[in-house]
Every structure is written in structure tokens, then in C-alpha cells.
mmCIF file of C-alpha atoms in Angstrom:
data_model
loop_
_atom_site.group_PDB
_atom_site.id
_atom_site.type_symbol
_atom_site.label_atom_id
_atom_site.label_comp_id
_atom_site.label_asym_id
_atom_site.label_seq_id
_atom_site.Cartn_x
_atom_site.Cartn_y
_atom_site.Cartn_z
ATOM 1 C CA MET I 1 120.377 -7.418 75.993
ATOM 2 C CA THR I 2 117.390 -9.030 77.822
ATOM 3 C CA ARG I 3 114.277 -7.503 78.234
ATOM 4 C CA GLU I 4 115.430 -7.532 82.233
ATOM 5 C CA GLN I 5 118.180 -5.539 81.359
ATOM 6 C CA TYR I 6 116.373 -2.948 78.966
ATOM 7 C CA LEU I 7 114.230 -2.542 81.934
ATOM 8 C CA SER I 8 117.150 -1.804 84.224
ATOM 9 C CA SER I 9 118.486 0.794 81.869
ATOM 10 C CA ILE I 10 115.318 2.373 81.486
ATOM 11 C CA ARG I 11 114.696 2.420 85.343
ATOM 12 C CA ARG I 12 117.821 3.750 86.007
ATOM 13 C CA ARG I 13 117.324 6.901 83.413
ATOM 14 C CA ILE I 14 113.905 7.381 85.049
ATOM 15 C CA GLY I 15 115.635 7.599 88.336
ATOM 16 C CA LYS I 16 117.707 10.272 87.376
ATOM 17 C CA ALA I 17 115.076 12.337 85.926
ATOM 18 C CA PRO I 18 113.703 15.232 88.402
ATOM 19 C CA GLU I 19 110.568 14.819 89.468
ATOM 20 C CA GLY I 20 107.425 16.337 87.022
ATOM 21 C CA THR I 21 109.292 15.005 83.970
ATOM 22 C CA VAL I 22 107.027 14.029 81.350
ATOM 23 C CA PHE I 23 108.066 11.711 78.718
ATOM 24 C CA THR I 24 107.003 9.155 76.003
ATOM 25 C CA ALA I 25 107.981 5.693 74.733
ATOM 26 C CA SER I 26 110.163 7.579 71.778
ATOM 27 C CA ASP I 27 112.430 9.223 74.738
ATOM 28 C CA PHE I 28 113.765 5.557 75.381
ATOM 29 C CA THR I 29 114.240 4.096 71.656
ATOM 30 C CA ASP I 30 117.817 4.844 72.018
ATOM 31 C CA ILE I 31 117.912 1.975 74.791
ATOM 32 C CA ALA I 32 115.322 -0.581 73.110
ATOM 33 C CA PRO I 33 113.131 -1.204 70.543
ATOM 34 C CA GLN I 34 109.483 0.854 70.989
ATOM 35 C CA GLY I 35 107.519 -2.163 71.480
ATOM 36 C CA VAL I 36 110.162 -3.392 74.548
ATOM 37 C CA VAL I 37 110.187 0.248 76.190
ATOM 38 C CA LYS I 38 106.154 0.070 75.979
ATOM 39 C CA MET I 39 106.259 -3.346 77.858
ATOM 40 C CA ALA I 40 108.857 -1.803 80.189
ATOM 41 C CA LEU I 41 106.818 1.483 80.868
ATOM 42 C CA SER I 42 103.646 -0.434 81.641
ATOM 43 C CA ARG I 43 105.587 -2.464 84.194
ATOM 44 C CA LEU I 44 107.121 0.316 85.935
ATOM 45 C CA VAL I 45 103.571 1.857 86.034
ATOM 46 C CA GLN I 46 102.623 -1.378 88.093
ATOM 47 C CA GLU I 47 105.587 -0.676 90.186
ATOM 48 C CA ASN I 48 104.358 2.825 90.911
ATOM 49 C CA ARG I 49 107.799 4.493 89.760
ATOM 50 C CA ILE I 50 105.672 6.089 87.109
ATOM 51 C CA ARG I 51 102.116 7.472 86.399
ATOM 52 C CA ARG I 52 100.428 7.081 83.268
ATOM 53 C CA VAL I 53 98.560 10.666 82.680
ATOM 54 C CA MET I 54 97.064 9.615 79.448
ATOM 55 C CA ARG I 55 97.444 7.481 76.437
ATOM 56 C CA GLY I 56 101.199 7.217 75.421
ATOM 57 C CA VAL I 57 102.234 9.803 78.102
ATOM 58 C CA TYR I 58 103.868 9.327 81.673
ATOM 59 C CA ASP I 59 105.389 11.162 84.238
ATOM 60 C CA LYS I 60 107.997 10.880 87.389
ATOM 61 C CA PRO I 61 105.386 12.187 89.959
ATOM 62 C CA GLU I 62 106.463 15.203 92.271
ATOM 63 C CA TYR I 63 105.182 14.875 95.465
ATOM 64 C CA SER I 64 103.797 18.246 97.254
ATOM 65 C CA LYS I 65 104.746 18.285 100.944
ATOM 66 C CA LEU I 66 102.170 21.066 101.178
ATOM 67 C CA LEU I 67 99.476 18.934 99.689
ATOM 68 C CA ASN I 68 100.472 15.649 101.473
ATOM 69 C CA GLU I 69 99.971 13.941 97.615
ATOM 70 C CA TYR I 70 101.520 13.878 94.420
ATOM 71 C CA ALA I 71 100.824 16.879 92.237
ATOM 72 C CA ALA I 72 98.756 16.855 89.063
ATOM 73 C CA PRO I 73 100.918 16.675 86.130
ATOM 74 C CA GLN I 74 101.970 19.740 84.574
ATOM 75 C CA ILE I 75 99.965 20.363 81.533
ATOM 76 C CA ASP I 76 102.548 22.177 79.395
ATOM 77 C CA LYS I 77 105.505 19.762 79.984
ATOM 78 C CA VAL I 78 102.558 17.309 78.878
ATOM 79 C CA ALA I 79 101.953 18.890 75.693
ATOM 80 C CA ARG I 80 105.752 19.526 74.972
ATOM 81 C CA ALA I 81 105.959 15.733 75.287
ATOM 82 C CA ILE I 82 103.108 14.893 73.015
ATOM 83 C CA GLY I 83 104.686 17.528 70.652
ATOM 84 C CA LYS I 84 108.144 16.268 70.803
ATOM 85 C CA ASN I 85 106.784 12.601 70.249
ATOM 86 C CA ASN I 86 105.044 13.868 66.970
ATOM 87 C CA GLY I 87 108.096 16.118 65.536
ATOM 88 C CA TRP I 88 106.072 19.416 66.080
ATOM 89 C CA THR I 89 107.359 22.573 67.851
ATOM 90 C CA VAL I 90 104.790 23.490 70.717
ATOM 91 C CA ILE I 91 104.395 26.640 72.271
ATOM 92 C CA PRO I 92 101.860 27.804 75.111
ATOM 93 C CA TYR I 93 99.376 30.403 73.222
ATOM 94 C CA GLY I 94 97.055 32.733 74.566
ATOM 95 C CA GLU I 95 96.217 32.675 78.300
ATOM 96 C CA ALA I 96 99.033 30.050 78.931
ATOM 97 C CA ALA I 97 101.607 31.968 77.409
ATOM 98 C CA ALA I 98 100.599 35.198 79.408
ATOM 99 C CA ASN I 99 100.401 32.582 82.528
ATOM 100 C CA LEU I 100 104.128 31.074 82.423
ATOM 101 C CA LEU I 101 105.249 34.764 82.155
ATOM 102 C CA GLY I 102 103.830 35.910 85.188
ATOM 103 C CA LEU I 103 101.599 38.356 83.206
ATOM 104 C CA SER I 104 98.475 36.244 84.592
ATOM 105 C CA THR I 105 97.283 34.459 87.453
ATOM 106 C CA GLN I 106 94.544 33.144 85.674
ATOM 107 C CA VAL I 107 94.962 29.188 85.104
ATOM 108 C CA PRO I 108 92.755 28.253 81.909
ATOM 109 C CA ALA I 109 90.631 25.515 81.762
ATOM 110 C CA LYS I 110 91.733 24.735 78.257
ATOM 111 C CA TRP I 111 95.194 24.866 77.538
ATOM 112 C CA ILE I 112 95.872 26.208 73.800
ATOM 113 C CA PHE I 113 99.307 25.447 72.438
ATOM 114 C CA ALA I 114 100.444 27.098 69.302
ATOM 115 C CA THR I 115 102.273 24.502 67.021
ATOM 116 C CA ASP I 116 103.639 23.915 63.584
ATOM 117 C CA GLY I 117 101.858 20.381 63.290
ATOM 118 C CA PRO I 118 97.955 19.866 62.540
ATOM 119 C CA TYR I 119 94.980 20.988 65.035
ATOM 120 C CA LYS I 120 94.814 18.310 67.585
ATOM 121 C CA GLU I 121 92.853 17.713 71.172
ATOM 122 C CA TYR I 122 93.834 15.746 73.885
ATOM 123 C CA GLN I 123 92.058 14.989 77.089
ATOM 124 C CA CYS I 124 94.502 14.876 80.327
ATOM 125 C CA GLY I 125 92.743 14.085 83.559
ATOM 126 C CA THR I 126 90.149 17.164 83.579
ATOM 127 C CA ALA I 127 92.144 19.451 81.662
ATOM 128 C CA GLU I 128 91.687 19.563 77.905
ATOM 129 C CA ILE I 129 94.814 20.405 75.687
ATOM 130 C CA ARG I 130 94.072 21.953 71.969
ATOM 131 C CA PHE I 131 96.634 22.455 69.493
ATOM 132 C CA LYS I 132 96.516 25.516 67.314
ATOM 133 C CA HIS I 133 98.629 25.691 64.178
ATOM 134 C CA VAL I 134 100.201 29.084 63.639
ATOM 135 C CA ALA I 135 102.512 30.794 60.942
ATOM 136 C CA ASN I 136 105.582 29.235 61.007
ATOM 137 C CA LYS I 137 107.690 32.375 61.236
ATOM 138 C CA ASP I 138 106.011 32.733 64.790
ATOM 139 C CA ILE I 139 107.394 29.245 66.119
ATOM 140 C CA THR I 140 109.359 27.071 63.689
ATOM 141 C CA GLY I 141 113.041 27.361 64.150
ATOM 142 C CA LEU I 142 112.833 29.763 67.406
ATOM 143 C CA SER I 143 113.960 29.298 70.839
ATOM 144 C CA PHE I 144 111.226 28.392 73.475
ATOM 145 C CA LYS I 145 111.890 31.889 75.275
ATOM 146 C CA SER I 146 111.356 33.677 71.747
ATOM 147 C CA ALA I 147 108.395 31.778 70.536
ATOM 148 C CA LEU I 148 106.524 32.384 73.950
ATOM 149 C CA LEU I 149 107.327 36.030 74.347
ATOM 150 C CA ILE I 150 105.671 36.143 70.668
ATOM 151 C CA GLN I 151 102.574 34.228 71.556
ATOM 152 C CA ALA I 152 102.224 36.372 74.972
ATOM 153 C CA LEU I 153 102.513 39.586 73.142
ATOM 154 C CA LYS I 154 99.645 38.398 70.760
ATOM 155 C CA ALA I 155 97.572 37.322 73.789
ATOM 156 C CA LEU I 156 97.513 40.898 75.393
ATOM 157 C CA GLY I 157 97.156 42.735 72.057
ATOM 158 C CA SER I 158 98.909 46.069 71.262
ATOM 159 C CA THR I 159 96.275 47.558 73.372
ATOM 160 C CA GLY I 160 97.172 45.559 76.766
ATOM 161 C CA LEU I 161 100.776 46.930 76.741
ATOM 162 C CA ASN I 162 102.098 49.361 78.937
ATOM 163 C CA GLU I 163 105.336 50.502 80.809
ATOM 164 C CA GLN I 164 104.654 47.941 83.564
ATOM 165 C CA VAL I 165 104.197 45.060 81.507
ATOM 166 C CA ILE I 166 107.497 45.733 79.209
ATOM 167 C CA ARG I 167 109.223 46.120 82.299
ATOM 168 C CA HIS I 168 108.073 42.904 84.296
ATOM 169 C CA LEU I 169 109.120 40.998 80.914
ATOM 170 C CA SER I 170 112.494 43.123 80.759
ATOM 171 C CA SER I 171 113.453 42.139 84.007
ATOM 172 C CA ASN I 172 113.043 38.325 83.435
ATOM 173 C CA LEU I 173 115.351 38.044 80.625
ATOM 174 C CA THR I 174 119.148 37.929 80.962
ATOM 175 C CA PRO I 175 121.101 40.091 78.609
ATOM 176 C CA LYS I 176 122.308 36.683 76.672
ATOM 177 C CA GLU I 177 118.359 35.982 76.438
ATOM 178 C CA LYS I 178 117.663 39.447 75.210
ATOM 179 C CA GLN I 179 120.429 39.254 72.605
ATOM 180 C CA MET I 180 119.258 35.589 71.225
ATOM 181 C CA ILE I 181 115.536 37.149 71.326
ATOM 182 C CA LEU I 182 116.470 40.319 69.426
ATOM 183 C CA LYS I 183 118.216 38.329 66.369
ATOM 184 C CA GLU I 184 115.344 35.510 65.939
ATOM 185 C CA THR I 185 112.409 37.837 66.102
ATOM 186 C CA LYS I 186 113.233 40.360 63.455
ATOM 187 C CA GLY I 187 111.010 38.759 61.211
ATOM 188 C CA ALA I 188 107.806 38.826 63.853
ATOM 189 C CA THR I 189 104.862 41.295 62.964
ATOM 190 C CA ALA I 190 105.932 44.755 62.975
ATOM 191 C CA TRP I 191 104.348 45.930 66.459
ATOM 192 C CA VAL I 192 105.292 42.976 67.813
ATOM 193 C CA ALA I 193 108.973 43.474 66.855
ATOM 194 C CA GLY I 194 108.852 46.707 67.910
ATOM 195 C CA THR I 195 107.691 45.989 71.271
ATOM 196 C CA ILE I 196 110.080 43.188 71.540
ATOM 197 C CA ARG I 197 113.069 45.683 70.524
ATOM 198 C CA GLU I 198 111.872 47.982 73.732
ATOM 199 C CA ILE I 199 111.541 44.774 76.068
ATOM 200 C CA CYS I 200 115.084 43.962 75.159
ATOM 201 C CA ALA I 201 116.705 47.502 75.070
#
């Protein structure tokens, strides 16, 4: 294939992706060699088809009719794209986990993510992204829902739990998700596993 054909294939894939999708060059290496992909992505940035949100990370901007402008990239998607590119499992940590589960409306200035990879920090616009290494049992091999729930509960702490929180979390899980979470979190810290049993009852 020629470079133009590679470019057309990458352009088509991006065209089919939903607005707000975040990706790196590694998401296209099944189409072309990484060097060719990087050149293609640079060209698509120039064409305003995609946006470079930080070094090596791009998104397909989502247009906000309310704001009448393109929305800022979603930080959790940026972090997960970085993790995928490096082979790390990445899950929102602390306030970020609670925020995603609707337990907090506070938008953190520093976005911290639990990972089975190394401690790392990145800057994405005005947002600081920090990766914090955690015990593998709380993250590796777990589904996103299970790992997110563990991190949110740890952020609240056993003293921050009440019936309202448990009902809220329970109501946002399907019966199928509850079965999966119960199975995956048996090895979690005792009080976390106990709380999850209440949520999934």
C-alpha cells in the first residue's frame, strides 16, 4: 500500500469513531507501520480532523452545541489511552473514581489513576494526570467496573459509607454486572468485599 492508501484507511477508521474518542499511534499499527501512522496522524491534525491533546495522544473532538465550541478532551479517556499504549491497566483513583460513579460532583484538579504500571505524571492542557501504582489484586485482571468500584470504596473509606451510598451504587449496576463483580472481587480487602456483597445483594 502507498502512504496515501494508509492515510485513507486511518482516516476512515477515525471517521467511524464516535466524537470524543481518544487514541494513540498504536491503535493503528494493524493498518500501517508506526512511523507511517505518526506521519498520517500529523497530517490529520493539520486537516483539523483530529486534535493533538498531548504528545503522542490525539482525540476526535466532540462539539458542544451548548458551549458552541469543541469540548475539552475527557481526562479519563486520555489516561486510559496512555495506559493502553504502555500495556498498563488504568482505573480512576480516589476522587476521580467517586466522581465517575456519581458519588461526588467535585471535579479534581489533579486526576489520579490507579495502575499496575509505574508511578508517572503527565500534563494535559491545564489538567495534571498522575498514575499511582497499586496492589495488583485491586486492578490486574479485573473488569473496569469491578476495579472502579474498589477504588471508589477505598476513596470513601469504611466510615464514609451509608445506606444511601450503597443504594446508589446498587441501582447503577445490572444483575449481570453484579454477578461479575461478586465473582471478581472475592480477593479484595475484607471490608471492601463485604460492602460489595451488600451492594450486589
